[in-house]
XYZ file of C-alpha atoms in Angstrom:
132
model
C -16.397 0.834 -51.929
C -13.040 -0.766 -51.293
C -11.284 0.359 -48.105
C -14.496 1.508 -46.410
C -15.973 -0.267 -43.434
C -19.664 -0.334 -42.699
C -21.009 0.808 -39.360
C -22.296 -2.006 -37.147
C -25.979 -2.638 -37.711
C -28.494 -3.171 -34.906
C -28.621 -6.844 -33.987
C -25.175 -7.521 -35.517
C -23.630 -8.491 -32.171
C -21.087 -5.654 -32.345
C -22.601 -3.255 -29.847
C -23.129 -2.961 -26.114
C -26.882 -3.451 -26.383
C -26.304 -6.862 -27.955
C -24.321 -8.170 -24.981
C -20.998 -7.015 -26.420
C -18.006 -5.636 -24.586
C -18.355 -2.381 -22.657
C -15.208 -0.457 -21.662
C -15.210 2.011 -18.777
C -12.007 3.801 -17.719
C -11.973 5.890 -14.542
C -9.445 7.061 -11.964
C -9.169 8.300 -8.422
C -6.697 9.989 -6.134
C -6.352 7.623 -3.192
C -4.074 8.530 -0.294
C -2.418 11.129 -2.541
C -1.740 8.518 -5.240
C -3.359 8.616 -8.687
C -4.853 5.198 -9.447
C -6.217 4.226 -12.864
C -9.024 1.728 -13.377
C -10.259 0.032 -16.545
C -13.449 -2.004 -16.352
C -14.362 -4.252 -19.265
C -17.861 -5.660 -18.933
C -18.361 -8.912 -20.769
C -21.472 -11.044 -20.925
C -21.789 -12.457 -17.379
C -18.331 -11.356 -16.276
C -16.122 -8.354 -15.608
C -12.414 -7.719 -16.209
C -11.014 -5.025 -13.921
C -7.512 -3.609 -14.278
C -6.150 -1.402 -11.472
C -2.764 0.266 -11.699
C -0.376 3.189 -11.786
C 1.302 2.416 -15.118
C 0.386 0.309 -18.156
C 1.511 -3.170 -17.080
C -0.057 -6.538 -16.373
C 1.896 -8.108 -13.494
C -0.824 -10.445 -12.269
C -4.324 -11.700 -12.999
C -6.818 -13.495 -10.774
C -10.323 -14.807 -11.360
C -13.125 -15.423 -8.858
C -16.682 -16.668 -9.149
C -19.519 -17.680 -6.877
C -20.301 -21.356 -6.529
C -23.440 -23.062 -5.233
C -21.400 -25.073 -2.692
C -19.648 -22.297 -0.788
C -20.481 -18.796 0.467
C -16.945 -17.623 -0.375
C -16.303 -17.296 -4.126
C -13.752 -19.695 -5.610
C -10.647 -17.932 -6.906
C -7.432 -18.687 -8.738
C -4.318 -16.728 -9.625
C -3.807 -17.007 -13.384
C -0.673 -14.886 -13.712
C 1.846 -13.426 -11.290
C 3.486 -13.950 -7.926
C 1.572 -16.553 -5.863
C 2.697 -14.896 -2.608
C 0.704 -11.744 -3.491
C -2.985 -12.466 -2.872
C -4.227 -8.907 -3.522
C -5.837 -9.631 -6.907
C -7.369 -12.862 -5.580
C -8.962 -11.275 -2.518
C -10.240 -8.255 -4.446
C -11.712 -10.535 -7.123
C -13.431 -12.624 -4.436
C -15.009 -9.607 -2.749
C -16.233 -8.178 -6.057
C -17.579 -11.567 -7.192
C -19.476 -11.823 -3.930
C -20.955 -8.344 -4.465
C -21.836 -8.709 -8.167
C -22.523 -12.478 -8.424
C -20.474 -12.426 -11.656
C -17.226 -14.020 -12.731
C -14.586 -11.354 -11.981
C -11.083 -11.064 -13.415
C -8.826 -8.644 -11.505
C -5.357 -7.390 -12.298
C -4.010 -5.276 -9.404
C -0.807 -3.525 -10.486
C 0.069 -1.202 -7.603
C 3.053 -1.726 -5.319
C 1.067 -0.551 -2.290
C -0.671 -3.675 -0.940
C -1.437 -2.247 2.510
C -4.918 -3.371 3.597
C -6.123 0.185 4.270
C -5.047 1.285 0.783
C -6.704 -1.749 -0.827
C -9.905 -0.817 1.016
C -9.703 2.655 -0.580
C -9.293 0.994 -3.987
C -12.254 -1.301 -3.368
C -14.424 1.585 -2.164
C -13.544 3.616 -5.272
C -14.624 0.678 -7.449
C -17.898 0.340 -5.517
C -18.561 4.091 -5.888
C -18.166 3.758 -9.645
C -20.390 0.665 -9.716
C -23.110 2.619 -7.903
C -22.776 5.651 -10.188
C -22.607 3.639 -13.441
C -24.199 0.212 -12.866
C -24.683 -0.343 -16.608
C -20.881 -0.358 -17.045
C -20.419 -3.272 -14.665
């Protein structure tokens, strides 16, 4: 009928099982600050947004290369003097061996706080590996 939409059929390419997009929101209270995370698993890559409020101030990408033990990275959007997204993307690319996009949108860029953020992400990856 007109106006109705059919449910995706198995094998249609619309679902997670077919290599589609998987979304996984989670949060954590880190150093008395509520931090939100949104992981979007794509085929062979991961987009990870980290922030306090809905904004996209920067975006970095990192991926492993056969020529270097340190993943290659690039800042795609944002302030080039802030390397937080780049370094986090590199560490996660090294751990997962996937192409990683990271958008870190928290004013606190202290190294000890970033380590808490990274550890929270790793906890979630261990608990829900299928989401990453």
